[in-house]
Short mmCIF file of C-alpha atoms in Angstrom, two decimals:
data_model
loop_
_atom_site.label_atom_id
_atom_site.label_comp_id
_atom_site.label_asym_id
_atom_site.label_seq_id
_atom_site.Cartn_x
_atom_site.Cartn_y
_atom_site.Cartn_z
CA UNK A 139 103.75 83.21 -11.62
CA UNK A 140 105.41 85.60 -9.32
CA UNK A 141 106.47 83.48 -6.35
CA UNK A 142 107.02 85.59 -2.43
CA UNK A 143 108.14 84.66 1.39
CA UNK A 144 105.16 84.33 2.98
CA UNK A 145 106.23 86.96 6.09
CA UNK A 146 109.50 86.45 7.34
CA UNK A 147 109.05 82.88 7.27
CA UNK A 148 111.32 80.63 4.59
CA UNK A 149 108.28 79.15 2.52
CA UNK A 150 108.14 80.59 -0.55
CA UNK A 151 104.35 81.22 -2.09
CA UNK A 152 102.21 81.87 -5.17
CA UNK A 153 101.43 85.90 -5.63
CA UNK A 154 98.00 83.98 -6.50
CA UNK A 155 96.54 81.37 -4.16
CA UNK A 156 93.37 79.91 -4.34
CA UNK A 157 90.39 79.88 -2.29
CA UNK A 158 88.42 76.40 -2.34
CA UNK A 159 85.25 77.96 -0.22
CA UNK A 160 82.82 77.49 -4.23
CA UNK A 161 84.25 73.69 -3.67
CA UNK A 162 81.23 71.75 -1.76
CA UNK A 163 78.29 74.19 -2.17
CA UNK A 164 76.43 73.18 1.52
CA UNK A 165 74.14 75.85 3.61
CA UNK A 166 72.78 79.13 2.94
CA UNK A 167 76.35 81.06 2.44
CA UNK A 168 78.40 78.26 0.73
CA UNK A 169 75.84 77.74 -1.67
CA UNK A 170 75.27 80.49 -2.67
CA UNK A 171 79.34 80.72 -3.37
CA UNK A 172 79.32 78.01 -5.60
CA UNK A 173 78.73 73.93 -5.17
CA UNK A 174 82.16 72.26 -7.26
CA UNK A 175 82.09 68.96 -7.01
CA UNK A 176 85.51 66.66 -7.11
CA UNK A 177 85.52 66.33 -11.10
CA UNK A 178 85.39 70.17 -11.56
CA UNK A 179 87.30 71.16 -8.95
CA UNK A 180 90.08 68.21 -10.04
CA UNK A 181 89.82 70.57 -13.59
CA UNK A 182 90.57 74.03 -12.09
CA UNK A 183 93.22 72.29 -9.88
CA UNK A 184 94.64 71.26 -12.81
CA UNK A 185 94.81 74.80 -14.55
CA UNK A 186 96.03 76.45 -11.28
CA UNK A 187 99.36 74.37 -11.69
CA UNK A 188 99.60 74.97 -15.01
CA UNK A 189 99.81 78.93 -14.21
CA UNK A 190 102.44 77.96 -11.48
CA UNK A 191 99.68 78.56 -8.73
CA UNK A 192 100.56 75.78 -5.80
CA UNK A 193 98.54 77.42 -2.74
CA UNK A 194 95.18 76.58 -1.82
CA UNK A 195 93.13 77.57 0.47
CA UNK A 196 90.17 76.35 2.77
CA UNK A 197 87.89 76.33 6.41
CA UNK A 198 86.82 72.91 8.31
CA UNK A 199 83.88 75.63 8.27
CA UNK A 200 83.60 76.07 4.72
CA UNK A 201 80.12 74.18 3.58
CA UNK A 202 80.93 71.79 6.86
CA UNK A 203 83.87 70.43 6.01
CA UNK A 204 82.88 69.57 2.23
CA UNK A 205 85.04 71.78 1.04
CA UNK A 206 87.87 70.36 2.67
CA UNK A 207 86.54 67.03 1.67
CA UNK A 208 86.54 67.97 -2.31
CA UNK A 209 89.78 69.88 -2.08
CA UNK A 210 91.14 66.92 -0.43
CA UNK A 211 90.18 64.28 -3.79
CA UNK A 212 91.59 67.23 -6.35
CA UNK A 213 94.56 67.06 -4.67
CA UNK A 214 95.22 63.48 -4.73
CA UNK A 215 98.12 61.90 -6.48
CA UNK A 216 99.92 65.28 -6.56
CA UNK A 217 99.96 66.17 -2.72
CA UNK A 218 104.13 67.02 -3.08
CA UNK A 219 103.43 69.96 -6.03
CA UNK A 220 100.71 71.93 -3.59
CA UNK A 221 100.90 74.11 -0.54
CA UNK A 222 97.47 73.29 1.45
CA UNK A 223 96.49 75.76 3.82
CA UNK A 224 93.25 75.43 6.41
CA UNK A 225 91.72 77.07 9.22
CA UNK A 226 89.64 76.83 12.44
CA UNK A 227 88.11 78.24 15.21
CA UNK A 228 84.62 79.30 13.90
CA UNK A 229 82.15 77.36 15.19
CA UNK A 230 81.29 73.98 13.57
CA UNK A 231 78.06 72.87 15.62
CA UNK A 232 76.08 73.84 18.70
CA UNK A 233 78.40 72.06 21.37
CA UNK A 234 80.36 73.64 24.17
CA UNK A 235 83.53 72.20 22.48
CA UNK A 236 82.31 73.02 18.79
CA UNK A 237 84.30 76.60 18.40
CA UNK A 238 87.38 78.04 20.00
CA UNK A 239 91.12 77.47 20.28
CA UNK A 240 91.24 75.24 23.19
CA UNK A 241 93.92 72.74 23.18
CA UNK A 242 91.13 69.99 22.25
CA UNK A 243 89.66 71.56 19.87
CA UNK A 244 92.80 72.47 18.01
CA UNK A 245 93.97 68.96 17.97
CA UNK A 246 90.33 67.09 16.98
CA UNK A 247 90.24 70.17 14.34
CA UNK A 248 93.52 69.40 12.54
CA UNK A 249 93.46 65.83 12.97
CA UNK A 250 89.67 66.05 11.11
CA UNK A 251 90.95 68.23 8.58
CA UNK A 252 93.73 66.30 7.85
CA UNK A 253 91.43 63.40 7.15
CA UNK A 254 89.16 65.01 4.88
CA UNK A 255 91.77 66.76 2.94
CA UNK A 256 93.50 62.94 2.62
CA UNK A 257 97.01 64.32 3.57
CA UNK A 258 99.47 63.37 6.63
CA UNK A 259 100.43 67.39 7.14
CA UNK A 260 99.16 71.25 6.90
CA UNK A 261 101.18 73.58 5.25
CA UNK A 262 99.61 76.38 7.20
CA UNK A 263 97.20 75.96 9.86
CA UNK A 264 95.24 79.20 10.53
CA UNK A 265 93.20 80.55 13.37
CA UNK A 266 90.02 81.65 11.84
CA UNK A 267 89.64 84.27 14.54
CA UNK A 268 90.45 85.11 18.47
CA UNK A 269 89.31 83.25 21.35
CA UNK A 270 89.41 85.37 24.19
CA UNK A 271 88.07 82.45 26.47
CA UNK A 272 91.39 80.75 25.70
CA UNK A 273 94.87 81.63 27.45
CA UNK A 274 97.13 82.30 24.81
CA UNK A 275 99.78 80.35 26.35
CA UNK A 276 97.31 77.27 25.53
CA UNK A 277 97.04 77.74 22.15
CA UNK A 278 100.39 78.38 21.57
CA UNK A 279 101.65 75.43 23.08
CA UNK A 280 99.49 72.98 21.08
CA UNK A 281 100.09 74.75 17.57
CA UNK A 282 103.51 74.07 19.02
CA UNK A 283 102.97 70.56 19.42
CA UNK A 284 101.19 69.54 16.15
CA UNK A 285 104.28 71.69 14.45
CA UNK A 286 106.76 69.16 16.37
CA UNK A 287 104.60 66.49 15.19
CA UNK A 288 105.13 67.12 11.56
CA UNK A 289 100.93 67.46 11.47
CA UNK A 290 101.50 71.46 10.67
CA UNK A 291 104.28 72.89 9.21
CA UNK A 292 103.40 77.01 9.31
CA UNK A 293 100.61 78.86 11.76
CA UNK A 294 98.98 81.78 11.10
CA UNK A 295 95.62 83.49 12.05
CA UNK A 296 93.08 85.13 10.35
CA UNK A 297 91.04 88.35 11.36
CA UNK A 298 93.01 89.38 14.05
CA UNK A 299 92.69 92.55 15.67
CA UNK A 300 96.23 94.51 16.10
CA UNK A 301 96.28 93.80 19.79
CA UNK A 302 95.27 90.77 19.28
CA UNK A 303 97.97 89.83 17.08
CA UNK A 304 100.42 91.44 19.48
CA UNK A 305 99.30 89.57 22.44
CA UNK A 306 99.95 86.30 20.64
CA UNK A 307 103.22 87.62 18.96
CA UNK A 308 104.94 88.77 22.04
CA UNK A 309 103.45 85.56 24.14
CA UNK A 310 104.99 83.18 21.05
CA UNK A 311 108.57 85.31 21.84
CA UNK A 312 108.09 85.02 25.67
CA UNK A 313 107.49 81.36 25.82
CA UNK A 314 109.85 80.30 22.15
CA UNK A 315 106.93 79.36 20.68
CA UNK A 316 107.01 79.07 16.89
CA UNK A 317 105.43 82.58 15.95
CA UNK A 318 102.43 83.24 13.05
CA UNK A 319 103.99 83.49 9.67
CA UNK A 320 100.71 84.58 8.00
CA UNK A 321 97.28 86.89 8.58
CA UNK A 322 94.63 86.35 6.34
CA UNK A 323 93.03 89.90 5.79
CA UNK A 324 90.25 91.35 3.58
CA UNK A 325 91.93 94.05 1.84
CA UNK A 326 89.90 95.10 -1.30
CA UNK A 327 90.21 98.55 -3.13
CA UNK A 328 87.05 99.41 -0.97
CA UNK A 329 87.91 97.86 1.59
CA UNK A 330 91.12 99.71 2.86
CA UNK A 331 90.92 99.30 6.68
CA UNK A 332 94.02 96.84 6.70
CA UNK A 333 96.06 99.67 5.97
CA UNK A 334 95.37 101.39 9.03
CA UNK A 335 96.74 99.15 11.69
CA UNK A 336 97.47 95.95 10.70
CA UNK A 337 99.53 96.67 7.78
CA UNK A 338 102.64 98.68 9.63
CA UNK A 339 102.19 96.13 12.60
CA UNK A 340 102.66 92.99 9.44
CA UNK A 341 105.90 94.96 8.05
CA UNK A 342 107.36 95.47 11.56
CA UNK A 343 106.72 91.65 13.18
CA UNK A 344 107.36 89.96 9.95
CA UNK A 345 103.89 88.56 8.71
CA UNK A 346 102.66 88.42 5.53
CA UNK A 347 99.01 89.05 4.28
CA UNK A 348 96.97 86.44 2.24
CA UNK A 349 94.19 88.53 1.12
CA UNK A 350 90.68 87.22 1.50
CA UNK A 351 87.94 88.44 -0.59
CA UNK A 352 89.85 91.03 -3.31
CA UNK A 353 87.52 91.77 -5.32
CA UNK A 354 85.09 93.16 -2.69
CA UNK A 355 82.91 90.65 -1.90
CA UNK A 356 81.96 90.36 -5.33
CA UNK A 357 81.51 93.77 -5.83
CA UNK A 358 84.16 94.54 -8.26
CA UNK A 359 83.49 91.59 -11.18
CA UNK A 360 82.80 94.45 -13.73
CA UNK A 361 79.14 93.27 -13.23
CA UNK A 362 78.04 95.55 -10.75
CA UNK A 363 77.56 99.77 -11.64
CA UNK A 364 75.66 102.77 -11.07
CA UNK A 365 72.44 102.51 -12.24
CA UNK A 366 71.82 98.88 -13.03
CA UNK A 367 70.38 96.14 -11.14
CA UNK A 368 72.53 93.55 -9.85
CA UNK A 369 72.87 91.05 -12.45
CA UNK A 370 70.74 87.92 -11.88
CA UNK A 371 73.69 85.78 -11.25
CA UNK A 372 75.67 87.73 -8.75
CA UNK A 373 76.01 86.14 -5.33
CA UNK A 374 75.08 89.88 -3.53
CA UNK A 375 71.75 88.71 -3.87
CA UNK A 376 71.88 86.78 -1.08
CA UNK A 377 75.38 86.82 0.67
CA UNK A 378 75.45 90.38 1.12
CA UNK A 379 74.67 90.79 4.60
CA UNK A 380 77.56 88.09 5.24
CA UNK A 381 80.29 90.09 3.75
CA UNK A 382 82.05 93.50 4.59
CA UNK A 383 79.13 96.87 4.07
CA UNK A 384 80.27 99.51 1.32
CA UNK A 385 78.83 102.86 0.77
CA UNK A 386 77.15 102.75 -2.79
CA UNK A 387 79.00 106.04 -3.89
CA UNK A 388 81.90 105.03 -2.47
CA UNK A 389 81.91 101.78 -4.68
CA UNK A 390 80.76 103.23 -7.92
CA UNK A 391 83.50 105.80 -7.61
CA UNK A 392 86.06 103.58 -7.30
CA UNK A 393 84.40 101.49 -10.71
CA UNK A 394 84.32 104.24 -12.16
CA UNK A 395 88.19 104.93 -12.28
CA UNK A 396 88.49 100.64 -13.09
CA UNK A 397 86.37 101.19 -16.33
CA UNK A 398 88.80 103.98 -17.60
CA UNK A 399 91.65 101.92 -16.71
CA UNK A 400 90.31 98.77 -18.22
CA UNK A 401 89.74 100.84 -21.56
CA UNK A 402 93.59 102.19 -21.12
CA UNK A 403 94.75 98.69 -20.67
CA UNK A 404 92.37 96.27 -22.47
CA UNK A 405 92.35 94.31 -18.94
CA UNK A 406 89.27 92.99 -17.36
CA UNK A 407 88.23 94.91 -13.95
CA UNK A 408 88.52 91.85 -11.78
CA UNK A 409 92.42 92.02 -12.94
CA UNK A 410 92.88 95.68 -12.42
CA UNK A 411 91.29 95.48 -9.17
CA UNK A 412 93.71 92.00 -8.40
CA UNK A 413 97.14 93.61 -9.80
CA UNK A 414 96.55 97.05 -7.44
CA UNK A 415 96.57 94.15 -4.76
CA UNK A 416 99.88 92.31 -5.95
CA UNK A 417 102.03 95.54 -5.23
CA UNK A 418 100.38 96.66 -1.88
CA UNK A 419 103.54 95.93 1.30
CA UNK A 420 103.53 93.20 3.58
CA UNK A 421 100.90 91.27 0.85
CA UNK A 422 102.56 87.74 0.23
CA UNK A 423 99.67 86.34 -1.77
CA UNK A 424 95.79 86.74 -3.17
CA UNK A 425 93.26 85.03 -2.85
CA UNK A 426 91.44 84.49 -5.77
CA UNK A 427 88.12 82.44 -6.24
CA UNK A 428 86.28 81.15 -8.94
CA UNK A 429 82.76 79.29 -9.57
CA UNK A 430 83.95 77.73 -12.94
CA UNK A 431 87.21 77.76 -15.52
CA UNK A 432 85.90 80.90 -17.35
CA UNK A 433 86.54 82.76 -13.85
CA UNK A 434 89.80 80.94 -12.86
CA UNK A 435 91.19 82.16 -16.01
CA UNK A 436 90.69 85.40 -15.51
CA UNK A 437 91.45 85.80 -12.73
CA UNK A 438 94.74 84.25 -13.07
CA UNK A 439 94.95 86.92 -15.75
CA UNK A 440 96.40 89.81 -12.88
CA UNK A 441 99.78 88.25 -12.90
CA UNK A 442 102.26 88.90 -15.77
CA UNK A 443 101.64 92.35 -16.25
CA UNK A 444 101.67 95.73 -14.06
CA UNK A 445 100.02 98.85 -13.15
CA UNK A 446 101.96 102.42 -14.61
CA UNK A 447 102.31 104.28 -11.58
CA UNK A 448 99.76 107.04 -12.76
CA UNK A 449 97.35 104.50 -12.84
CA UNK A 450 97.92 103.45 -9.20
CA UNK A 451 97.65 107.17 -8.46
CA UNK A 452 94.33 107.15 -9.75
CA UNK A 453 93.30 104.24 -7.71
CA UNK A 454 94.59 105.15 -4.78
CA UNK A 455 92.71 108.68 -5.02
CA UNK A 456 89.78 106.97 -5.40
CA UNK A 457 89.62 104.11 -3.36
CA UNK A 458 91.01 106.54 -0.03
CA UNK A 459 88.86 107.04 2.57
CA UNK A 460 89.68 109.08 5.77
CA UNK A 461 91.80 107.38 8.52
CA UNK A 462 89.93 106.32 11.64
CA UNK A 463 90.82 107.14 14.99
CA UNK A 464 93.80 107.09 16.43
CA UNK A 465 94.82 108.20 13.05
CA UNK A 466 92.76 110.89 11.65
CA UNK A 467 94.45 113.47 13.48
CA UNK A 468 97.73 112.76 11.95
CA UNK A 469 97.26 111.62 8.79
CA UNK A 470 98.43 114.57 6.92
CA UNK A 471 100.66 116.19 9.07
CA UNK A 472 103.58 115.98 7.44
CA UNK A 473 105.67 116.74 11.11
CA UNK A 474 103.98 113.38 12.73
CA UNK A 475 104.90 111.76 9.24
CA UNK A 476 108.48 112.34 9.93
CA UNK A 477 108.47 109.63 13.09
CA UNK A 478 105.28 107.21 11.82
CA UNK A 479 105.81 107.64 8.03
CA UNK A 480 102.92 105.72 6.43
CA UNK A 481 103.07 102.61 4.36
CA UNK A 482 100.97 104.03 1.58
CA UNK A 483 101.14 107.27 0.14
CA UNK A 484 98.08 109.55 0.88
CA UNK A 485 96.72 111.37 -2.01
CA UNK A 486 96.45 115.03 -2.03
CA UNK A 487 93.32 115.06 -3.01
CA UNK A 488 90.79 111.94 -2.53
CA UNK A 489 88.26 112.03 -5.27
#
């Protein structure tokens, strides 16, 4: 396992993490994800090591805390050889004080996440998205005092627009307030939009990305294609509407080019689609997921091994899409590239 700095920060983590939202299986979404209980989630805890992947990752809102709850028993005895990372924000019940960053919920959140997860600290703490009803100056300063407690040792946010990010950034400089090491993005070969904005503003401020949902919302398995139904297991059935929309065309497209490179390679899509991810900038770790050990494995499978260029080429072609505004007008004018040269290359011709 390929091991990063997670932004400009000094804590070094997995290329792979994983994502503990199958562990608990409670309500319509999380269900539908998956429902790993304690024993089985103990198991693919114990395979994750083995591959030299320490990061895990979870929600208090992830099946209501359960997942927190199972992730915190598969953990136990070995709390020293894992990185545990959590977020809040999203809403958690029907109360005024049930969503948000306010300074009490940030400190009832981490103090009930630490006792479900059965540990005495957070590796990374994560806002699960903005609260514009709370000054930034407030949220900074209590991140900053559960970091000076020892509760939380990194923050970061997730789903952050750029000027959102910025605002909290510059604020965390004004007032020397430890900054956000990390964003949690989706970022998916059809799912490009991260490249756009939030990318260039990660590799200028520092942050890295841990990539949430890589594999499309479950779109690129292998499983799905022109043509076909959706296989009976596949969780599109009913988490669809949950996750990011693509374009049909767009999405077969883009499979289409992962078959030919899976018959080049002898790889599985899933770790074609995972590996394109690995050498993206500003990306400190992925995200993977997996209902049972079948899954975990290979998944864990993208590491070890890497794209030829060509190949990448290929993807990239495919997977491109044209840059929303403010960007379109620039995108391939090579004068403008001169001052704002992009992060990733764009193709001559997108296929």
């Amino acid at each position: 396992m390929e091991y990063r700095r997670l932004g400009a920060s000094g804590l070094m983590v997995p290329a792979l993490s994983f994502g503990a939202g199958t562990f608990g299986g409670r309500g319509p979404l999380f269900g539908a994800w998956g429902a790993t209980d304690a024993r089985e989630a103990r198991r693919l805890v114990d395979i994750c090591l083995d591959a030299g992947l320490t990061m895990f990752d979870t929600a208090d809102v992830y099946s209501a805390g359960a997942s927190e709850e199972v992730l915190g028993q598969a953990i136990k005895g070995r709390r020293d050889q894992v990185i545990v990372s959590t977020k809040t924000g999203l809403p958690m019940g029907d109360g005024p004080g049930d969503a948000g960053s306010s300074r009490s919920r940030l400190i009832t959140a981490c103090e009930d996440a630490l006792r479900r997860l059965g540990t005495d600290r957070i590796d990374l703490f994560q806002l699960h998205a903005y609260d514009a009803g709370t000054p930034v100056e407030e949220v900074l300063d209590t991140l900053d005092t559960l970091v000076r407690a020892g509760k939380v040792r990194y923050t970061g946010v997730s789903n952050f627009s750029g000027w959102q990010l910025m605002k909290s950034l510059a604020a965390a400089d004004r007032l020397g307030r430890p900054r956000p090491v990390a964003h949690q993005v989706y970022y998916s070969l059809v799912g490009r939009d991260y490249e756009w904005e939030l990318m260039p503003l990660a590799r200028d401020q520092g942050l890295g990305a841990l990539v949430w949902s890589p594999l499309g919302w479950g779109r690129l398995t292998g499983r799905v294609r022109r043509g076909t139904p959706l296989p009976p297991g596949s969780r599109l059935h009913s988490t669809a509407d949950y996750g990011p929309p693509v374009d049909d065309d767009h999405l077969y497209g883009v499979v289409d080019v992962l078959d030919e490179i899976a018959r080049e390679t002898g790889r599985a899509v899933p770790q074609i689609a995972l590996n394109w991810l690995l050498r993206r900038p500003t990306v400190s770790s992925v995200i993977i997921g997996a209902r049972d050990e079948r899954q975990l494995r290979q998944n864990l499978g993208a590491v070890g091994w890497s794209l030829t260029p060509e190949q990448v080429a290929r993807l990239d072609a495919a997977s491109h899409r044209p840059a929303p505004y403010p960007h379109f007008p620039y995108e391939r004018q090579e004068g403008f590239a001169r001052l704002n040269p992009p992060l990733i290359a764009v193709p001559e011709r997108a296929a």
